[in-house]
PDB file of C-alpha atoms in Angstrom:
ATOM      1  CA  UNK A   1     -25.675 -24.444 -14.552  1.00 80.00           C
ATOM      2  CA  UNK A   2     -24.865 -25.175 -18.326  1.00 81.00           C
ATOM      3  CA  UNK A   3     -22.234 -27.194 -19.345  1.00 83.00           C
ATOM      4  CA  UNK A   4     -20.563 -24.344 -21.018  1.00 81.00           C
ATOM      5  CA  UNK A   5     -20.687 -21.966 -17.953  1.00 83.00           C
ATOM      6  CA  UNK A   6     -19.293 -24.782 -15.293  1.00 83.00           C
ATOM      7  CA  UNK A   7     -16.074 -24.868 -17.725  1.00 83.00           C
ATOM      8  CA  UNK A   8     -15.520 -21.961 -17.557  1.00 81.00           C
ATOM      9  CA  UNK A   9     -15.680 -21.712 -14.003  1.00 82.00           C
ATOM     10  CA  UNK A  10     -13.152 -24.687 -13.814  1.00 83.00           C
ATOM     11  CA  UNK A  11     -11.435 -22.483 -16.384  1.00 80.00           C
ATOM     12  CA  UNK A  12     -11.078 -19.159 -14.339  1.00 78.00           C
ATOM     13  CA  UNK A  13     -10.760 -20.843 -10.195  1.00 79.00           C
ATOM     14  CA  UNK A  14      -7.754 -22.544 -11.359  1.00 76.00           C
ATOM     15  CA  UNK A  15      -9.289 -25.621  -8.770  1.00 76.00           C
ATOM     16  CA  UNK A  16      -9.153 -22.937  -5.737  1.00 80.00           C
ATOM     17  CA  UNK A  17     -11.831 -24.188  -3.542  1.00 86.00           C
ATOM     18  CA  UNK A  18     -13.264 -20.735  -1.978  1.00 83.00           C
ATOM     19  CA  UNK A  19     -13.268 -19.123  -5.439  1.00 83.00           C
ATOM     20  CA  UNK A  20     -15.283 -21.893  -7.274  1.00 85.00           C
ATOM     21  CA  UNK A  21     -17.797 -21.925  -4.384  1.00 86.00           C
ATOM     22  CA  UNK A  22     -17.865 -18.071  -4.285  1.00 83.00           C
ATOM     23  CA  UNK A  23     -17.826 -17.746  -8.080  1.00 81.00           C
ATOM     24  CA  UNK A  24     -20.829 -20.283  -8.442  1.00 85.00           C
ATOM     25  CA  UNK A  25     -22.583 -18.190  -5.958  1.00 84.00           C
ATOM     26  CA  UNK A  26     -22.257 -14.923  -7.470  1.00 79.00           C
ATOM     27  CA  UNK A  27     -23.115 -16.636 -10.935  1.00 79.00           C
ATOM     28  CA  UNK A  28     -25.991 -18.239  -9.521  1.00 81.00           C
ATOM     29  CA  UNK A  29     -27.310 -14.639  -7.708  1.00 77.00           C
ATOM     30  CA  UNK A  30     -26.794 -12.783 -10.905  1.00 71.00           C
ATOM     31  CA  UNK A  31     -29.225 -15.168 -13.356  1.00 62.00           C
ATOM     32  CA  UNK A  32     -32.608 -15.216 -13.675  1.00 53.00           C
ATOM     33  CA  UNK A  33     -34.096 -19.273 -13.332  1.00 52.00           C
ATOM     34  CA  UNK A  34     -31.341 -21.219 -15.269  1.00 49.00           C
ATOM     35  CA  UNK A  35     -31.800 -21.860 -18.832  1.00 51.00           C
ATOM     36  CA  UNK A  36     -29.241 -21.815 -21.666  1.00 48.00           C
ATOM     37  CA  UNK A  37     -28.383 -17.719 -21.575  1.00 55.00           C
ATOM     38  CA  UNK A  38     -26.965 -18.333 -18.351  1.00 54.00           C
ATOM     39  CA  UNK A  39     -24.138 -19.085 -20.379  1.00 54.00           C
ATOM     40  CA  UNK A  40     -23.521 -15.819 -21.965  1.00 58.00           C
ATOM     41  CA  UNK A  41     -23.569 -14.207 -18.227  1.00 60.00           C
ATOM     42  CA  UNK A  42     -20.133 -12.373 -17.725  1.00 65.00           C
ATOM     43  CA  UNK A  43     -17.947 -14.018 -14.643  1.00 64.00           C
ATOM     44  CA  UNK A  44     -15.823 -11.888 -12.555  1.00 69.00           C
ATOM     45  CA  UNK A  45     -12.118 -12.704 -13.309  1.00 69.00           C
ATOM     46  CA  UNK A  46     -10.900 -12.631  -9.377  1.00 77.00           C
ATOM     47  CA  UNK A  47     -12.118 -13.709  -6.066  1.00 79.00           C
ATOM     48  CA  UNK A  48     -11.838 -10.397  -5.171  1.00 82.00           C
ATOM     49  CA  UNK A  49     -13.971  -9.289  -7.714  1.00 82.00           C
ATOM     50  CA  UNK A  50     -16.467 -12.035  -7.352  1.00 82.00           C
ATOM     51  CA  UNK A  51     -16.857 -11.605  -3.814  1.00 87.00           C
ATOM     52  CA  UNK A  52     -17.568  -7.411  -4.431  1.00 88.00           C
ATOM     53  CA  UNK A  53     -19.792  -8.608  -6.872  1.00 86.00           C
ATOM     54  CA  UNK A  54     -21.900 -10.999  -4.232  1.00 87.00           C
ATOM     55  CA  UNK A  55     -21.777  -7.871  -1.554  1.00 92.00           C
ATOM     56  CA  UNK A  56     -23.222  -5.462  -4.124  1.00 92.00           C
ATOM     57  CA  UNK A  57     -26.166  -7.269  -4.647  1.00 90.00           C
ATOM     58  CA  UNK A  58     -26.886  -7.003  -0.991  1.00 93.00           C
ATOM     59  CA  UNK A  59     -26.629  -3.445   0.174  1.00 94.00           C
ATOM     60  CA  UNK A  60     -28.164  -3.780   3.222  1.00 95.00           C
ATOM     61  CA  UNK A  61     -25.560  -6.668   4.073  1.00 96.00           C
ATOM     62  CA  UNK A  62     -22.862  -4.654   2.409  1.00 96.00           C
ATOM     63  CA  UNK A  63     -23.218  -1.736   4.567  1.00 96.00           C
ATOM     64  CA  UNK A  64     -23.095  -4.178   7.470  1.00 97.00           C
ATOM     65  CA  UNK A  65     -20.392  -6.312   6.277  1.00 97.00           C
ATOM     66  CA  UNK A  66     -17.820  -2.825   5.643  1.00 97.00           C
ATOM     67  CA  UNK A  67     -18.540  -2.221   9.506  1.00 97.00           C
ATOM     68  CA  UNK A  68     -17.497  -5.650  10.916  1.00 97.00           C
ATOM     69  CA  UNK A  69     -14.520  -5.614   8.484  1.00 97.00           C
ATOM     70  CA  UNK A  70     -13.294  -2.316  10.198  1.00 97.00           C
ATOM     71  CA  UNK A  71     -13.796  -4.014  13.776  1.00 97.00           C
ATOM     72  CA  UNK A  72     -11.504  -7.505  12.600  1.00 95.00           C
ATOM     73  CA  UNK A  73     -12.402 -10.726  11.456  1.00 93.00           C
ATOM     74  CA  UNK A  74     -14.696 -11.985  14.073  1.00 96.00           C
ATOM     75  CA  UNK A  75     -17.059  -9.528  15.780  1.00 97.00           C
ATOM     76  CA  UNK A  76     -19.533  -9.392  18.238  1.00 96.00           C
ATOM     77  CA  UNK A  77     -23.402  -7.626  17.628  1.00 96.00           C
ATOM     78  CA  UNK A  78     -22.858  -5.467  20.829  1.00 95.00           C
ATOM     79  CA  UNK A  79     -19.777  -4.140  19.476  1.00 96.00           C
ATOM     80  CA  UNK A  80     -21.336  -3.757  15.549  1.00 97.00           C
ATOM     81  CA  UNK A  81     -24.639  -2.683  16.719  1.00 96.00           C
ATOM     82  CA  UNK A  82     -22.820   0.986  18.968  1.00 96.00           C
ATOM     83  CA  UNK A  83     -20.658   1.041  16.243  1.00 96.00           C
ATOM     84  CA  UNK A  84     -23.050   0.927  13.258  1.00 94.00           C
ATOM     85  CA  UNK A  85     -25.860   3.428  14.666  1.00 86.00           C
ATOM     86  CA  UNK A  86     -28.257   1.756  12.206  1.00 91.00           C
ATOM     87  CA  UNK A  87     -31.838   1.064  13.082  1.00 94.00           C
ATOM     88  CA  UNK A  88     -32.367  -2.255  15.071  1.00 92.00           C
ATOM     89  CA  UNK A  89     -33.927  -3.815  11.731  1.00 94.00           C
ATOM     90  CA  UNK A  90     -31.472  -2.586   9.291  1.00 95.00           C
ATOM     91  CA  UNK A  91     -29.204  -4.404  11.321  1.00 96.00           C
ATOM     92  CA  UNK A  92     -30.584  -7.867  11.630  1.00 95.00           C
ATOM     93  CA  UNK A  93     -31.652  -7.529   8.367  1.00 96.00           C
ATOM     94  CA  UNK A  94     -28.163  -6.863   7.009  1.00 97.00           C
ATOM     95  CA  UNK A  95     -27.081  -9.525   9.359  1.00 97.00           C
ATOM     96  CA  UNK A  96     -29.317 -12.213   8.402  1.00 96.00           C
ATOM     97  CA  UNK A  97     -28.582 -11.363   4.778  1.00 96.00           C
ATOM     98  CA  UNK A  98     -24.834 -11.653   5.008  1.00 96.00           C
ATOM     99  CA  UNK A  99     -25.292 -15.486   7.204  1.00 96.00           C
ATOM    100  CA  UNK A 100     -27.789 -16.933   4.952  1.00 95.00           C
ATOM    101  CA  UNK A 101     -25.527 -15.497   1.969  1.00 92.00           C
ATOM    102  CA  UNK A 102     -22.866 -17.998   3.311  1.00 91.00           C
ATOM    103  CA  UNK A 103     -20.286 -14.763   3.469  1.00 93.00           C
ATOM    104  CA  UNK A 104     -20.323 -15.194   7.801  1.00 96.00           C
ATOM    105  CA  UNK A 105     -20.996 -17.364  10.438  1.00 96.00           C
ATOM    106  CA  UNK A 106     -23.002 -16.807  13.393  1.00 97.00           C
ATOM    107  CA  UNK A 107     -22.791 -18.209  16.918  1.00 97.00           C
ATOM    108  CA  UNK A 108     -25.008 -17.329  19.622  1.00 96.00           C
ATOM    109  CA  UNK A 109     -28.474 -15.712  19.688  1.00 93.00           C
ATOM    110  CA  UNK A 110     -28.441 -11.788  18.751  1.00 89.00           C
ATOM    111  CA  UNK A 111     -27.493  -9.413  20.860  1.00 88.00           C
ATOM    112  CA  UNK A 112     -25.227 -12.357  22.490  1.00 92.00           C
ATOM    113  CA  UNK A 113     -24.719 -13.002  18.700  1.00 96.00           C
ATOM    114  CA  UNK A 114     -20.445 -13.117  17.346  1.00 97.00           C
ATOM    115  CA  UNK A 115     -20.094 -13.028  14.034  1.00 98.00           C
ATOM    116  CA  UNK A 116     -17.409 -14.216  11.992  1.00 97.00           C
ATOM    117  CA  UNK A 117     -16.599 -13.800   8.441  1.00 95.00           C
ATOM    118  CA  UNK A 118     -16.161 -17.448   6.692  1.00 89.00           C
ATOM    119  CA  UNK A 119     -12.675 -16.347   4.666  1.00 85.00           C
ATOM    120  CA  UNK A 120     -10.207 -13.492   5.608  1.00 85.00           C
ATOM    121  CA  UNK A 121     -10.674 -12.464   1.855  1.00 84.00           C
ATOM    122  CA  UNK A 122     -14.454 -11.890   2.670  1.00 89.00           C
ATOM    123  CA  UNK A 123     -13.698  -9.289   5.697  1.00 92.00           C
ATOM    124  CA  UNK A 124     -10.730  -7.542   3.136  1.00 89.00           C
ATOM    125  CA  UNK A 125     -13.190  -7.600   0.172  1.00 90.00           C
ATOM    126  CA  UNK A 126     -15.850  -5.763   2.324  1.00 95.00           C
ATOM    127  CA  UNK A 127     -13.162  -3.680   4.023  1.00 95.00           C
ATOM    128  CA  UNK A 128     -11.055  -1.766   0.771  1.00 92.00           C
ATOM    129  CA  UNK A 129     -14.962  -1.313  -0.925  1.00 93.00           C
ATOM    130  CA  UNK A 130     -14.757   1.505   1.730  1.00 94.00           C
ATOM    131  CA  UNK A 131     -13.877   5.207   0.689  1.00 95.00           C
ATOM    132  CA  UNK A 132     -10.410   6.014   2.865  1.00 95.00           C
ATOM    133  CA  UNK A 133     -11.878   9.026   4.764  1.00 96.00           C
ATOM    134  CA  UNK A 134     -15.472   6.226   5.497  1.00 96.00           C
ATOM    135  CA  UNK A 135     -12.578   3.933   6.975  1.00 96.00           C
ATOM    136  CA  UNK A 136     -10.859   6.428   8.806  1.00 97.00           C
ATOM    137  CA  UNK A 137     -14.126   7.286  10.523  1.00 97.00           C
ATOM    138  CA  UNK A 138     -14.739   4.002  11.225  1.00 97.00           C
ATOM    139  CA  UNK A 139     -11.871   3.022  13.175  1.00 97.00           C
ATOM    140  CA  UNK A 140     -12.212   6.487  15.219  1.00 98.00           C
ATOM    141  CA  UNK A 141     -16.028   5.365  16.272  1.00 97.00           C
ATOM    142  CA  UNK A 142     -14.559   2.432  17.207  1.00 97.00           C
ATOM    143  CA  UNK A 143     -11.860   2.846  19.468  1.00 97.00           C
ATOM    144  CA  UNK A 144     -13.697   5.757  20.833  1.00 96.00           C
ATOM    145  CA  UNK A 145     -16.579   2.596  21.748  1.00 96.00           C
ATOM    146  CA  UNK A 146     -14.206   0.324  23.161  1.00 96.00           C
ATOM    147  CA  UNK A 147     -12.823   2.830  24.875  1.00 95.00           C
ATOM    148  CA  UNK A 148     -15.946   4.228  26.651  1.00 94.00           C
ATOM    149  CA  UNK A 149     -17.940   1.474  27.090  1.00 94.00           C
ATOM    150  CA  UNK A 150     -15.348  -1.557  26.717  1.00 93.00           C
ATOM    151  CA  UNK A 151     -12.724  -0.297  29.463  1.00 91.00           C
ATOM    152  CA  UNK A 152     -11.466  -3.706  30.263  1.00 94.00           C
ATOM    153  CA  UNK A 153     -10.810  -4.400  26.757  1.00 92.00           C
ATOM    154  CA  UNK A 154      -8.580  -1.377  26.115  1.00 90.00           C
ATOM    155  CA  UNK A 155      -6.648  -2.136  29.772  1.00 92.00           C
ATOM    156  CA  UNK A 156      -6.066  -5.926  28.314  1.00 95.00           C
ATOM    157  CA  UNK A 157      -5.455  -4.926  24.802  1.00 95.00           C
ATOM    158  CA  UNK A 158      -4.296  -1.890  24.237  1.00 97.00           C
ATOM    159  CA  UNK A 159      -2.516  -2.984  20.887  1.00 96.00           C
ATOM    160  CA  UNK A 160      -6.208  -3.507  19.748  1.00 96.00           C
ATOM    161  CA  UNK A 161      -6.865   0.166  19.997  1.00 97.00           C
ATOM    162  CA  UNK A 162      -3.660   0.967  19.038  1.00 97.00           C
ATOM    163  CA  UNK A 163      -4.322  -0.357  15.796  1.00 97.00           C
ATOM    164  CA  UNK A 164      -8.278   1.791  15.260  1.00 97.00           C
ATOM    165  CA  UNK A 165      -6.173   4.959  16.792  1.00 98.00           C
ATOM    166  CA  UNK A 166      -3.751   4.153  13.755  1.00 97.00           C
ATOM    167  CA  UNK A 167      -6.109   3.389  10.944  1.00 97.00           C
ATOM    168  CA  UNK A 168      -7.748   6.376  11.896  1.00 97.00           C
ATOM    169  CA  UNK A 169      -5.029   8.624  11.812  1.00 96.00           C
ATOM    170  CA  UNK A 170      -4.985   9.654  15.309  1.00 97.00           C
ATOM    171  CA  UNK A 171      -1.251   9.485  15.602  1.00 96.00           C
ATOM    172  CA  UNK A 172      -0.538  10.639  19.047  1.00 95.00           C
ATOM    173  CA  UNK A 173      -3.434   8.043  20.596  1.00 97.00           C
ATOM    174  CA  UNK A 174      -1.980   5.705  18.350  1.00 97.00           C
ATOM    175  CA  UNK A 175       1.122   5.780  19.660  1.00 97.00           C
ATOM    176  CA  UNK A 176       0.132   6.163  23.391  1.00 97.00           C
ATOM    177  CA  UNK A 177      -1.679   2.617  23.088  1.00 97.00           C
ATOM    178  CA  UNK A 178       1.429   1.231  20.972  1.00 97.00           C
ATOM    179  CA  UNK A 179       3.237   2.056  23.796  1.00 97.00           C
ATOM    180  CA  UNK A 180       0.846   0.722  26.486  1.00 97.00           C
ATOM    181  CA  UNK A 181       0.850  -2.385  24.441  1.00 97.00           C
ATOM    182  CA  UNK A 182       4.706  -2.560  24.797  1.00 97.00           C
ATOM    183  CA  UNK A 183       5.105  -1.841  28.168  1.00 96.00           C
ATOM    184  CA  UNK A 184       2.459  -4.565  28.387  1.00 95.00           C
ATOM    185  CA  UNK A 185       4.171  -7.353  26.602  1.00 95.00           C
ATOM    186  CA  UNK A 186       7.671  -6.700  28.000  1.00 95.00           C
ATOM    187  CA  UNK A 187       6.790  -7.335  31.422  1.00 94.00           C
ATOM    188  CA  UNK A 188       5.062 -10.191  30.698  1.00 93.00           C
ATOM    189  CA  UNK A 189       8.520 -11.350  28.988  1.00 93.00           C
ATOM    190  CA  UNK A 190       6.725 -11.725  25.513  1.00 94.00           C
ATOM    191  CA  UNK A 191      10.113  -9.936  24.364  1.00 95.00           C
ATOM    192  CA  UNK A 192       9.306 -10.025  20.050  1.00 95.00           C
ATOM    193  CA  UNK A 193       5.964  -8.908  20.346  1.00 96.00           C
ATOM    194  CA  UNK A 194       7.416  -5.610  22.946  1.00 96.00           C
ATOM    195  CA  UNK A 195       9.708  -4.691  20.316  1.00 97.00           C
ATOM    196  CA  UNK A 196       6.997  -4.970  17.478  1.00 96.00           C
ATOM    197  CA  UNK A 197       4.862  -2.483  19.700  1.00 97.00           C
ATOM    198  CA  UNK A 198       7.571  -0.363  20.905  1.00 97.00           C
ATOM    199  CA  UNK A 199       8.711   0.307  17.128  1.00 97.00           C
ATOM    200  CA  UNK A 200       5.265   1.393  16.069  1.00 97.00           C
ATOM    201  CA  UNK A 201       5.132   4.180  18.778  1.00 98.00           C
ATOM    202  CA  UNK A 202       8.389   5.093  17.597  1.00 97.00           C
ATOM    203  CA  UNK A 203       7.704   5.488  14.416  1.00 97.00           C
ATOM    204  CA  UNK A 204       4.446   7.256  15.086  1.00 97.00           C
ATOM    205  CA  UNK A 205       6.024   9.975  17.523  1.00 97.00           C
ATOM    206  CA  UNK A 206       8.701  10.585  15.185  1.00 96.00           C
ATOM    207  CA  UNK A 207       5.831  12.062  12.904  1.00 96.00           C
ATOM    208  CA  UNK A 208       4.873  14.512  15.406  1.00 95.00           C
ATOM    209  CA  UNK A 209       6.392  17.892  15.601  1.00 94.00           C
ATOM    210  CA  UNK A 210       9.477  18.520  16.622  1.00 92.00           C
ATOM    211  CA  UNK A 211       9.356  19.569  20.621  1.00 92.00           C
ATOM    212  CA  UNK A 212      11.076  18.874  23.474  1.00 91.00           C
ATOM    213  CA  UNK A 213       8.184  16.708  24.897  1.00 92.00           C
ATOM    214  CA  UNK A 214       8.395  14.388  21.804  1.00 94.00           C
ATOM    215  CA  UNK A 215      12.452  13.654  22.050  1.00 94.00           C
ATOM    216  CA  UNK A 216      11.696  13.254  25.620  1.00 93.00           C
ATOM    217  CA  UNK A 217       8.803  10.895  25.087  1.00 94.00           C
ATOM    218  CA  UNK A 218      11.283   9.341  22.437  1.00 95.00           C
ATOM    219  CA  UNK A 219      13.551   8.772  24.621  1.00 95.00           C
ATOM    220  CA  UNK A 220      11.362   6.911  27.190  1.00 94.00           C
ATOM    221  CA  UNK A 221      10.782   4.656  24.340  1.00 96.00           C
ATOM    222  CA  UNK A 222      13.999   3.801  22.539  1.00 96.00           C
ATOM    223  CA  UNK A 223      15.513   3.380  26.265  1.00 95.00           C
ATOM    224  CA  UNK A 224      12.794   0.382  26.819  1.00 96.00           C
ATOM    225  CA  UNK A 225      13.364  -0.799  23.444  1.00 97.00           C
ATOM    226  CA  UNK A 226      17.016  -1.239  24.077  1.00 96.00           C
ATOM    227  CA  UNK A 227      16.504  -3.271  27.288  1.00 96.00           C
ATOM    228  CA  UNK A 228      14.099  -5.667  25.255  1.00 97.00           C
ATOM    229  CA  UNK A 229      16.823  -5.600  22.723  1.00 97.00           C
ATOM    230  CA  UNK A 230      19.088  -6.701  24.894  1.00 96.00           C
ATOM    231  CA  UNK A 231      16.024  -9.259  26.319  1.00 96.00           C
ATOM    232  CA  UNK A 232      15.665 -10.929  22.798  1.00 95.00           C
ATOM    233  CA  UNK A 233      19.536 -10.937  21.190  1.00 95.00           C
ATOM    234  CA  UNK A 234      21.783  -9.554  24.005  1.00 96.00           C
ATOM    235  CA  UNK A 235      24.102  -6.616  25.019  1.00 95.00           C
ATOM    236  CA  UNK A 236      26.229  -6.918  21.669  1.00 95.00           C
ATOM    237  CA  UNK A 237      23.821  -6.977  19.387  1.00 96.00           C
ATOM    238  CA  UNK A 238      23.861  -4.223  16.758  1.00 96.00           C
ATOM    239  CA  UNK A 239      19.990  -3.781  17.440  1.00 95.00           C
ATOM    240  CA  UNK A 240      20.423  -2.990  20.914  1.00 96.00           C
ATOM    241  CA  UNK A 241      23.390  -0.702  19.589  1.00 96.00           C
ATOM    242  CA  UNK A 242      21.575   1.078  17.335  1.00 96.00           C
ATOM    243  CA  UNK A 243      18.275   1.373  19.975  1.00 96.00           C
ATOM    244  CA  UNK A 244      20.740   2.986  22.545  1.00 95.00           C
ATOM    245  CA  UNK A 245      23.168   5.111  20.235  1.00 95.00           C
ATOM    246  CA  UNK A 246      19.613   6.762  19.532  1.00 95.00           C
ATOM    247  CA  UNK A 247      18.769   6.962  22.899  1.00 94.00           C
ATOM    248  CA  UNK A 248      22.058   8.701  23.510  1.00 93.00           C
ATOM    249  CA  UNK A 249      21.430  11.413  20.896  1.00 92.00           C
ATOM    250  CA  UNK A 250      17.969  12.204  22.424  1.00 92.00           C
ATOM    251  CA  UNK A 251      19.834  12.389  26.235  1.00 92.00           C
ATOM    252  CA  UNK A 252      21.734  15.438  24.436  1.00 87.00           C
ATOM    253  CA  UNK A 253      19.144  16.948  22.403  1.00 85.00           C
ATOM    254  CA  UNK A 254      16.518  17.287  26.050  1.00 86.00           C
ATOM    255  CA  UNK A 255      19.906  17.729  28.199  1.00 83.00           C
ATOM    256  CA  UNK A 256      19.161  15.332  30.666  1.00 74.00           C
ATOM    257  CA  UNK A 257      22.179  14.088  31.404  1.00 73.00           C
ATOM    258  CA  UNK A 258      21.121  11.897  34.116  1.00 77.00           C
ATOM    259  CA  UNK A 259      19.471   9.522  31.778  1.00 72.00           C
TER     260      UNK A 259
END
């Protein structure tokens, strides 16, 4: 590149290591053979925008690469490939694209293949170029997959599906898998990561309508948060206060005085 361009890459990465490499790239992808109007080219000002910029130019990868972003950072081509319903060579094609593009890494021979995206901001820059109600769908296709065809996965991880149910808006699977996950974690004495769970399917059943199946469900819930309340910081704690003064309410909303 000329002079004049490489200082004002210097000038706009600020020395950032991933954004001068990424930068150069998308610089590099958007000339014609280098000569001195390479200069004049306009730079995207952020990563961000420099890594959208590198995507766009690849539609085929693009495509690909706002799938595997929905599924996490690393993903396998089983998973992408009953996920994406693309043609076989669409696929590959977007595949190969996005690893010789230096955006992921590949291990393994397709369709053993994992893929992995070479920076988190790579995965986030593919994922939020997707339309809301695109994503949404996404995430439903995907836990519905795991869910059919990946049983173990959603008996070992339920918080995985948790989290598609809840990018996709399906609130009361959502919350049954939050819940799974918690149950999960608290018997395996992993006490912080139970309460994390439990207080997502909170949260999420609270949103449901009002019935006497939801306070009772609710009160499953904040009773089992209150024990791993009591787990993590003890009986006095105003968390585990708080977790059972709630629970108490819900015993005299559904009547069940027994709880």
């Amino acid at each position: 590149l000329p002079a004049g361009m490489l200082e004002r890459i210097v000038a706009q990465t600020d020395g950032v290591p991933l954004f001068i490499e990424e930068l150069t790239k998308a610089v590099l992808e958007g000339a014609s053979p280098p000569d001195a109007a390479v200069s004049a080219l306009p730079i995207p000002s952020t990563l961000h925008a420099s890594l959208i910029a590198r995507l766009d130019r690849l539609p085929v990868a693009k495509q690909v690469a706002q799938i595997g972003a929905a599924i996490g950072r690393e993903f396998s081509h089983e998973l992408l490939a009953a996920v994406a319903e693309l043609p076989e060579a669409a696929l590959e094609q977007g595949l190969d694209e996005l690893v010789n593009a230096g955006l992921a890494f590949r291990r393994g021979t397709p369709p053993e293949a994992t893929y992995t995206f070479k920076h988190a901001l790579v995965q986030d820059a593919a994922y939020v170029s997707l339309l809301r109600a695109t994503r949404q769908k996404l995430h439903a296709r995907i836990a519905k997959v795991l869910e059919e065809r990946w049983s173990d996965v959603a008996a070992t991880q339920p918080e995985l599906l948790a989290h598609h149910f809840t990018q996709a808006g399906l609130t009361e699977r959502a919350a049954d898998y939050w819940q799974k996950a918690g149950e999960g974690t608290f018997r395996r004495s992993a006490v912080a990561e139970a309460i994390g769970h439990l207080t997502r399917s909170i949260a999420l059943v609270r949103t449901l309508p009002e019935s006497r199946a939801r306070a009772e469900r609710e009160l499953h819930l904040q009773t089992m948060l209150g024990q791993a309340y009591i787990a993590r910081h003890g009986h006095a704690a105003p968390e585990t206060a708080a977790a059972f003064a709630r629970a108490q309410n819900l015993v005299e909303t559904v009547g069940e005085v027994s709880q």
